Coordinates of C-alpha atoms and ligand atoms in Angstrom, one line a residue:
X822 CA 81.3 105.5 187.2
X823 CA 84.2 104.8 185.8
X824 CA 83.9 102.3 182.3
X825 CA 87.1 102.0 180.4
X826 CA 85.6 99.8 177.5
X827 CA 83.0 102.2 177.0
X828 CA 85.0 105.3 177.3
X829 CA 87.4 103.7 174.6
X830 CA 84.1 102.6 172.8
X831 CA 82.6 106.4 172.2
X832 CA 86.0 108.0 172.0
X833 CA 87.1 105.9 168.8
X834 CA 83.9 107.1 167.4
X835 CA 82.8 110.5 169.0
X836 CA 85.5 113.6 169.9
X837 CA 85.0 113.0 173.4
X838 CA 88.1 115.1 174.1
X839 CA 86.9 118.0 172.0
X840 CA 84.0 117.6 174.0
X841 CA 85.8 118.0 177.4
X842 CA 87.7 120.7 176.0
X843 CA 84.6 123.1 175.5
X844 CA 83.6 121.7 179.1
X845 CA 86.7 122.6 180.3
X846 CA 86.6 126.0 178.8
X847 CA 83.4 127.4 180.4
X848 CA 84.6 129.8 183.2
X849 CA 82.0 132.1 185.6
X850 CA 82.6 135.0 187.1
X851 CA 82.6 135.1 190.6
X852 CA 81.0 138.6 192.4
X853 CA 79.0 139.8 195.7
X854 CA 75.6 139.1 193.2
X855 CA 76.7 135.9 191.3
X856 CA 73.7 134.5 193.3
X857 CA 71.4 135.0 190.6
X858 CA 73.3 132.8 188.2
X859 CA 71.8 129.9 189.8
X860 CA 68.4 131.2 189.6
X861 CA 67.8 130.2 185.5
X862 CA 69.2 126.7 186.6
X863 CA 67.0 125.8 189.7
X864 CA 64.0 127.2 186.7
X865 CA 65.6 124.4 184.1
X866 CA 65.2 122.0 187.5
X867 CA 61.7 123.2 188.0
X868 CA 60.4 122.5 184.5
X869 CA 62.4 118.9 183.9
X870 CA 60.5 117.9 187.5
X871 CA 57.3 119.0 185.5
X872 CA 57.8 117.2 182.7
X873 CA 58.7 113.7 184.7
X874 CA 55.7 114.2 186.7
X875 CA 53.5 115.6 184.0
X876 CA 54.3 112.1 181.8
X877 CA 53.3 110.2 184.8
X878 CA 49.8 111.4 185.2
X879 CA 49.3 111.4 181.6
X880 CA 49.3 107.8 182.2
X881 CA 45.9 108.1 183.6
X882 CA 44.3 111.4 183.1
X883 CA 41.4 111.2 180.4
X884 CA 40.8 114.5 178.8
X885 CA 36.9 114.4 178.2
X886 CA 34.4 116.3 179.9
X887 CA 32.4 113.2 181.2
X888 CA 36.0 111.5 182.9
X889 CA 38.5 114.5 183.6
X890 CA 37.0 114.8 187.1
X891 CA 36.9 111.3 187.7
X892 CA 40.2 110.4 186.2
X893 CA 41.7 112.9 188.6
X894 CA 40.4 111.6 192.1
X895 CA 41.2 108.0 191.1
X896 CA 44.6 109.4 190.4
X897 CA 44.3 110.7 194.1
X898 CA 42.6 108.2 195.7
X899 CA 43.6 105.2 194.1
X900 CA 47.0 104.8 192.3
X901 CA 49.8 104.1 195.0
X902 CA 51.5 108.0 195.3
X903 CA 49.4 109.2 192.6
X904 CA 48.5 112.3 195.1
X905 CA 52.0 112.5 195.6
X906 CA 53.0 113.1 192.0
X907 CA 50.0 115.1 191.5
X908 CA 50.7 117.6 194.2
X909 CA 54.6 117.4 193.4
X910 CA 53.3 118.7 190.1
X911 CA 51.2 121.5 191.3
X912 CA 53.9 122.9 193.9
X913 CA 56.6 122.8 190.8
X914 CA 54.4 124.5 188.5
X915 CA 53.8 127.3 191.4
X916 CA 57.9 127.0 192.5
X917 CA 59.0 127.1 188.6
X918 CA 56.8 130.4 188.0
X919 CA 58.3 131.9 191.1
X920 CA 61.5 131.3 189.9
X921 CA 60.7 132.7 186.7
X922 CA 59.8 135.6 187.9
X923 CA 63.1 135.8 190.3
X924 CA 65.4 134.8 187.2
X925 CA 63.7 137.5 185.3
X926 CA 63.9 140.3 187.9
X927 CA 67.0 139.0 188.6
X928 CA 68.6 139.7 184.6
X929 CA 66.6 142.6 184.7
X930 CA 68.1 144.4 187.9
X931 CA 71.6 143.1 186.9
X932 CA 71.3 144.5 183.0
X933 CA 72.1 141.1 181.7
X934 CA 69.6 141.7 178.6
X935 CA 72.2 144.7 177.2
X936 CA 74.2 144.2 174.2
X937 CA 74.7 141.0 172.9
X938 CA 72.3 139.4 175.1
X939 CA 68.9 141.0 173.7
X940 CA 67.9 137.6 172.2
X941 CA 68.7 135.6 175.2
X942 CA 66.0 138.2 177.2
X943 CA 63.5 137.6 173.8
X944 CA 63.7 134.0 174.3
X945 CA 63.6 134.0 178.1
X946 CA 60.5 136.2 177.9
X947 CA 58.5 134.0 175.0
X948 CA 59.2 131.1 177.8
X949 CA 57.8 133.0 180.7
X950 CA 54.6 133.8 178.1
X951 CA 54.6 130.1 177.3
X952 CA 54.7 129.3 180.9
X953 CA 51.8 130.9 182.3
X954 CA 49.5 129.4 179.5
X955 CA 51.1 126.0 180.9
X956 CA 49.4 127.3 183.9
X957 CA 46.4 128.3 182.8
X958 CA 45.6 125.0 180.1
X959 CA 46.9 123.0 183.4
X960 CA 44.3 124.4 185.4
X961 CA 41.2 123.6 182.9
X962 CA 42.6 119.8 183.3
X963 CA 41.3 119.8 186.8
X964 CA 37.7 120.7 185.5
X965 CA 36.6 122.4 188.5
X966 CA 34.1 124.5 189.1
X967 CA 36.9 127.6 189.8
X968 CA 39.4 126.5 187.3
X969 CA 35.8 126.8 185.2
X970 CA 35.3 129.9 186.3
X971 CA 38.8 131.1 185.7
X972 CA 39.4 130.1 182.3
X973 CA 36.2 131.5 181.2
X974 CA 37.2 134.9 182.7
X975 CA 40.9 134.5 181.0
X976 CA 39.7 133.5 177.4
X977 CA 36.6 136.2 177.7
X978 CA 39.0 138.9 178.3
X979 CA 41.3 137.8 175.6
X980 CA 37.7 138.7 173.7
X981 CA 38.0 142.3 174.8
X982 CA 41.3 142.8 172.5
X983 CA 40.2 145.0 169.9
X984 CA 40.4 143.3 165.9
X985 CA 41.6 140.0 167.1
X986 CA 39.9 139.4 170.0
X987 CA 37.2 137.7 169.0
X988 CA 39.3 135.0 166.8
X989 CA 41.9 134.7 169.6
X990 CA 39.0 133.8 172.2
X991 CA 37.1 131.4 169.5
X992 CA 40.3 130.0 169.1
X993 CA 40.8 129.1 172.6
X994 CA 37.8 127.9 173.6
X995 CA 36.7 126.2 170.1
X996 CA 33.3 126.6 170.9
X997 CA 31.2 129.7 171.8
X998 CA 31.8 129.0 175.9
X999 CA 34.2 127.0 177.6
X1000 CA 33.7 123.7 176.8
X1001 CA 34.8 119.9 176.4
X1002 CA 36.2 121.2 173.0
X1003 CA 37.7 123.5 175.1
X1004 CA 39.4 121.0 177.7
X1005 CA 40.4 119.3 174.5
X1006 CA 42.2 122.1 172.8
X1007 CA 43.8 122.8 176.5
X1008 CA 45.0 119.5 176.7
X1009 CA 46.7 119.5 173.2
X1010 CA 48.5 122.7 174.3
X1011 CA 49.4 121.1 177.9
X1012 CA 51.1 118.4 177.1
X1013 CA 52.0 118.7 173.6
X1014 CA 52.3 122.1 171.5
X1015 CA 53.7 123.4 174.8
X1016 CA 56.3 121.1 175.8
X1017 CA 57.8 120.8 172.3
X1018 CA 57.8 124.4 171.9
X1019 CA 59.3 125.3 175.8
X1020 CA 61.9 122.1 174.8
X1021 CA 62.7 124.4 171.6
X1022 CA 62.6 127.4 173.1
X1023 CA 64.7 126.5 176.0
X1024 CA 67.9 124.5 174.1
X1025 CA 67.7 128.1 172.1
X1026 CA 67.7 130.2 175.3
X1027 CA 71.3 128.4 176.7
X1028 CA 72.4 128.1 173.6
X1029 CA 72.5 132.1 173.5
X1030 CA 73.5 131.8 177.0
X1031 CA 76.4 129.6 176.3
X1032 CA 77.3 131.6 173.6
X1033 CA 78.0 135.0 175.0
X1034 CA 79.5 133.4 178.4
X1035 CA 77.8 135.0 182.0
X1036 CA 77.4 139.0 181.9
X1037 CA 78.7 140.3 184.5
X1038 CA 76.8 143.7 186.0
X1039 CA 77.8 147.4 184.5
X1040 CA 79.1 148.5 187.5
X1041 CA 81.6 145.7 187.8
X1042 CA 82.6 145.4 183.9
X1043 CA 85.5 147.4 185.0
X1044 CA 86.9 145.6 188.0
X1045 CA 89.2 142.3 187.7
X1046 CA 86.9 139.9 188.4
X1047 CA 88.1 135.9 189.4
X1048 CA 86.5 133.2 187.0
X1049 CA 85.6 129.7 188.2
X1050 CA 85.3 127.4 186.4
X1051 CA 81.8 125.9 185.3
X1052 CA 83.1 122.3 185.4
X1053 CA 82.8 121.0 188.1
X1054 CA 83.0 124.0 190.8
X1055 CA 79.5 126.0 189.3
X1056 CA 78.0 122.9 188.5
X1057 CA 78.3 120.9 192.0
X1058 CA 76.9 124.2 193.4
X1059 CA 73.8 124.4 191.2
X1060 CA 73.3 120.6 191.5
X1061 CA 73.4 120.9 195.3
X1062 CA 71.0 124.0 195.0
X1063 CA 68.8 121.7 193.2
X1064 CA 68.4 119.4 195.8
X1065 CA 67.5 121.7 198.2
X1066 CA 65.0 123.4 195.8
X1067 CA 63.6 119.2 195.6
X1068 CA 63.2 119.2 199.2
X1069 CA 61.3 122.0 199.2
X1070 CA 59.0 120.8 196.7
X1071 CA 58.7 117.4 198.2
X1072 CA 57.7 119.3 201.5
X1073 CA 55.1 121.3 199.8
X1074 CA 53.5 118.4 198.2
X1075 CA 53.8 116.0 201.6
X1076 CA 52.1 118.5 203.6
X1077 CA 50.3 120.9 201.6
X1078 CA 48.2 118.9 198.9
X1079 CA 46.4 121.0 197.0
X1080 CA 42.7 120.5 197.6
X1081 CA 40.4 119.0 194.8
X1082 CA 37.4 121.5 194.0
X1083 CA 33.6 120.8 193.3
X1084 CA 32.9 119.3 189.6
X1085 CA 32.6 122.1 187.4
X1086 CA 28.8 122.6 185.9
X1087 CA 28.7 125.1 183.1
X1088 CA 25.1 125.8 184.1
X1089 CA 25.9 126.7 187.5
X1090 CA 26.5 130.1 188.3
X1091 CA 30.4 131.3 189.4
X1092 CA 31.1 130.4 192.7
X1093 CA 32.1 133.3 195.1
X1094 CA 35.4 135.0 195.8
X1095 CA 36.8 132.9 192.8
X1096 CA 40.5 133.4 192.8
X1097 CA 43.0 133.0 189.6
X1098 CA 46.2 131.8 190.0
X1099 CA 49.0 134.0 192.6
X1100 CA 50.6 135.2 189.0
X1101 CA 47.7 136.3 187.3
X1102 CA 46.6 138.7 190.7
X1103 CA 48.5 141.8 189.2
X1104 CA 46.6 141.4 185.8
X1105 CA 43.1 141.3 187.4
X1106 CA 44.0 143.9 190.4
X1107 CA 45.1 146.3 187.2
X1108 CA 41.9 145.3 185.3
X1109 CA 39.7 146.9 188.3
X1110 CA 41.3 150.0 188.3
X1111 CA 39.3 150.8 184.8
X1112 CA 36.0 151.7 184.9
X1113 CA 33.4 150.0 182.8
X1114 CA 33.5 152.7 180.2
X1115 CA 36.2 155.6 179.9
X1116 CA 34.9 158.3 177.4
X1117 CA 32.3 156.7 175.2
X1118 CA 34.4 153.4 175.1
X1119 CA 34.8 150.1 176.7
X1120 CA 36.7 150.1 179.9
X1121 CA 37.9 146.6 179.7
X1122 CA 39.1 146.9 176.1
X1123 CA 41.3 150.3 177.3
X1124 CA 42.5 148.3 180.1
X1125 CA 43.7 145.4 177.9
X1126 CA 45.2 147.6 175.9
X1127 CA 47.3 149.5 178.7
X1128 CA 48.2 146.3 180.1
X1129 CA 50.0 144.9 176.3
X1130 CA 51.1 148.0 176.2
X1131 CA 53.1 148.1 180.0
X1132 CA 54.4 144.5 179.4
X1133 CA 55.0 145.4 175.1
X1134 CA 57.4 148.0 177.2
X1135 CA 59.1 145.7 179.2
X1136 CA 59.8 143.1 176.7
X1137 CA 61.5 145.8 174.6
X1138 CA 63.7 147.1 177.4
X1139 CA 66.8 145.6 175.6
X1140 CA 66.6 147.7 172.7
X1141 CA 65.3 150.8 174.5
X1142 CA 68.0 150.8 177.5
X1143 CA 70.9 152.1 174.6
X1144 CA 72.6 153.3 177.8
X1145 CA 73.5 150.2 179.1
X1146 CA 74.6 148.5 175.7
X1147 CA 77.1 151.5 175.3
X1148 CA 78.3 150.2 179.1
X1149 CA 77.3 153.4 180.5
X1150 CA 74.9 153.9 183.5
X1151 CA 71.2 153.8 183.0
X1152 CA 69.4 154.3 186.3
X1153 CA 66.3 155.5 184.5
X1154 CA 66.1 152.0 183.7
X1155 CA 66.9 150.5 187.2
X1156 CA 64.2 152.7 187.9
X1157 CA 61.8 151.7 185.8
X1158 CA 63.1 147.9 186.7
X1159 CA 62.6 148.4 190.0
X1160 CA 58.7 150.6 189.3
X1161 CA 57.9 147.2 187.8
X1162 CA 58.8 145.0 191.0
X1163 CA 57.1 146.7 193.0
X1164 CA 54.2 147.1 191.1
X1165 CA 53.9 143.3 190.8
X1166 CA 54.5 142.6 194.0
X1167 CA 51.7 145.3 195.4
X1168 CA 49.3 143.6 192.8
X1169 CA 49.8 140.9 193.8
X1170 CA 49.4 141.2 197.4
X1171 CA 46.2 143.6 197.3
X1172 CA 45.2 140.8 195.2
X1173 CA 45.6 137.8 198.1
X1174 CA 44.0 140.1 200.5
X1175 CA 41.1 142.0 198.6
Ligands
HEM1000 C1 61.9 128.2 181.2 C2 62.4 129.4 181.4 C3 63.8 129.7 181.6 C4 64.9 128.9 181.8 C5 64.9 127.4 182.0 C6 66.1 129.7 181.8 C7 67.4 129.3 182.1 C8 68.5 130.1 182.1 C9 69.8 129.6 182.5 C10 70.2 128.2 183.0 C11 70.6 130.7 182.4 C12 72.1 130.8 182.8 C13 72.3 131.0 184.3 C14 71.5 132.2 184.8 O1 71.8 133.3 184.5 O2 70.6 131.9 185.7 C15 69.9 131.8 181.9 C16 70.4 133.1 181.6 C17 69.6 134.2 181.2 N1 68.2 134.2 181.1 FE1 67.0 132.7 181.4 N2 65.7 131.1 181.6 C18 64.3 131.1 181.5 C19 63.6 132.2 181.3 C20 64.1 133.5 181.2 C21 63.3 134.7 181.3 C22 61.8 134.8 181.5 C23 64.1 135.8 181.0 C24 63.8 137.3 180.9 C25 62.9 137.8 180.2 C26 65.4 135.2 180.9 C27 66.6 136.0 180.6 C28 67.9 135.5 180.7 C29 69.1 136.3 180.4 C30 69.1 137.7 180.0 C31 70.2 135.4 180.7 C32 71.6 135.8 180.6 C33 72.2 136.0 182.0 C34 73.6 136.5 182.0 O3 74.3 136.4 181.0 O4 74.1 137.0 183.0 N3 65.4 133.9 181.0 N4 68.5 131.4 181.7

């Protein structure tokens, strides 16, 4: 679009060309796995899609006990593409986790958390913490009997943290069980406390991104790499990424709507084979490993603590990998990287099939 009088407008009061300039000055390497620069931008995608969709159905959805159900069949059954926007919503909340996961596997393999980039890995971490309890408080919004049945599992094993447990699990349920003050505290963090704090967080994250320019892998620091630049050559490519990743999405949701469960009755008992979400499989395959009580003490608090502890590890890989931030070969720490992978992915599959 091209608007002369109101190019002339903003540039008598705004530094457009200063603005342009910075534009201008944003280069990206170009390497064999440049690839996974796009994957933290099809992730940005994935979350704007959920907020336009999430603003939609909070046009309809009622968050009490006695109407959540309700609220969410008429949005199926009656509002023209309301089972459209709905599943849209559920395939990119499942796409954007993915994703996650790929862009953080993907910094991970390629050692883009080493020096100065620790803070960018912090941030990006808080967000993927932040992001599966969007998951989680999403599900309760159903109020089905299995989103029931998983939320009461998640917040009773919060429960089993030693010292805080207790508070954190009162906390989250706001009641002694899951209930509507429940549903109403989950709503509050869905579309609230959540959003404004992932907003937050991610300006932050590409802030810290922007700041330090794209890493480029150890093993190539030393050869003479050709820059593009990000304006418009990067950014054509990640918009016409995007737009593939939308078709996927829109393909999901035409033919794959997710299925509306049975109204969820606290007095009922848990139905069978109850399933949590793909991305918490790897938590609750690792929480059957323990046994109900190892030496005298509870099982399920040992297990919660090993688990903080593995992902406590993780998150601290930036500071502990002093190998890579002196830009000298770590494999232990592609290693470990790559111990993690497949641990998750294993997890996850025993998981789908047990
Ligand atoms: C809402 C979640 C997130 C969004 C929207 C996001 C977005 C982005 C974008 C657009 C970039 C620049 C391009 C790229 O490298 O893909 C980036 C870079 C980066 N992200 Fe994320 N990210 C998120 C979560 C994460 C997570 C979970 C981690 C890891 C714990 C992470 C770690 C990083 C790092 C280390 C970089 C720098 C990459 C480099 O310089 O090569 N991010 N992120």
């Amino acid at each position: 679009m091209n608007c002369p009088r109101l190019r002339d407008w903003l540039e008598e009061r705004y530094d457009l060309a200063g603005i342009k300039g910075i534009a201008r000055g944003k280069f990206v390497p170009e390497h064999r796995h440049d690839i996974w620069y796009y994957t933290g931008g099809i992730t940005l995608f994935l979350f704007l899609l959920q907020f336009l969709t999430g603003m939609l159905m909070a046009f309809y959805y009622v968050p009490h006990v006695d109407f959540a159900y309700k609220s969410i069949i008429e949005i199926v059954t009656k509002l023209r593409m309301g089972w459209f926007f709905k599943s849209l919503h559920h395939w990119g909340a499942q796409l954007a986790i993915l994703f996650l996961f790929v862009h953080l596997f993907g910094t991970l393999l390629m050692k883009s958390y080493r020096k100065p980039r620790e803070l960018a890995w912090v941030t990006g971490f808080i967000l993927l913490g932040i992001s599966i309890f969007f998951g989680l408080s999403g599900y309760l919004l159903l109020w089905d009997e299995r989103a029931f049945a998983a939320v009461r599992v998640a917040t009773g094993g919060a429960g089993a943290f030693p010292v805080v447990g207790g508070f954190i699990k009162a906390f989250l349920r706001g009641s002694v069980d899951v209930t509507g003050e429940t549903l109403l505290r989950f709503y509050a963090f869905h579309v609230a406390i959540l959003p404004l704090v992932t907003l937050a967080l991610i300006g932050l994250h590409l802030l810290l991104v922007q700041f330090h320019g794209m890493s480029v892998p150890p093993s190539m620091e030393k050869e003479k790499l050709r820059e593009v630049p990000f304006f418009p050559n990067v950014f054509y490519k990640d918009l016409m990424i995007w737009l593939v990743v939308l078709g996927v999405v829109v393909t999901l949701a035409v033919f794959f709507p997710p299925e509306i469960g049975v109204k969820a009755d606290p007095l009922a008992p848990p139905p069978e084979n109850i399933k949590p979400e793909w991305y918490f499989l790897f938590l609750l395959q690792t929480l059957k490993l323990f046994p109900g009580s190892i030496l005298g003490m509870n099982g399920e608090t040992i297990a919660i603590l090993t688990v903080s502890g593995a992902i406590l590890f993780f998150f601290l890989i930036p500071f502990l990998d002093r190998k890579s931030s002196r830009g000298e070969r770590s494999p232990l720490f592609t290693w470990i990287g790559i111990l993690y992978l497949i641990y998750f992915l294993v997890m996850t599959a025993v998981g789908f099939l047990s």
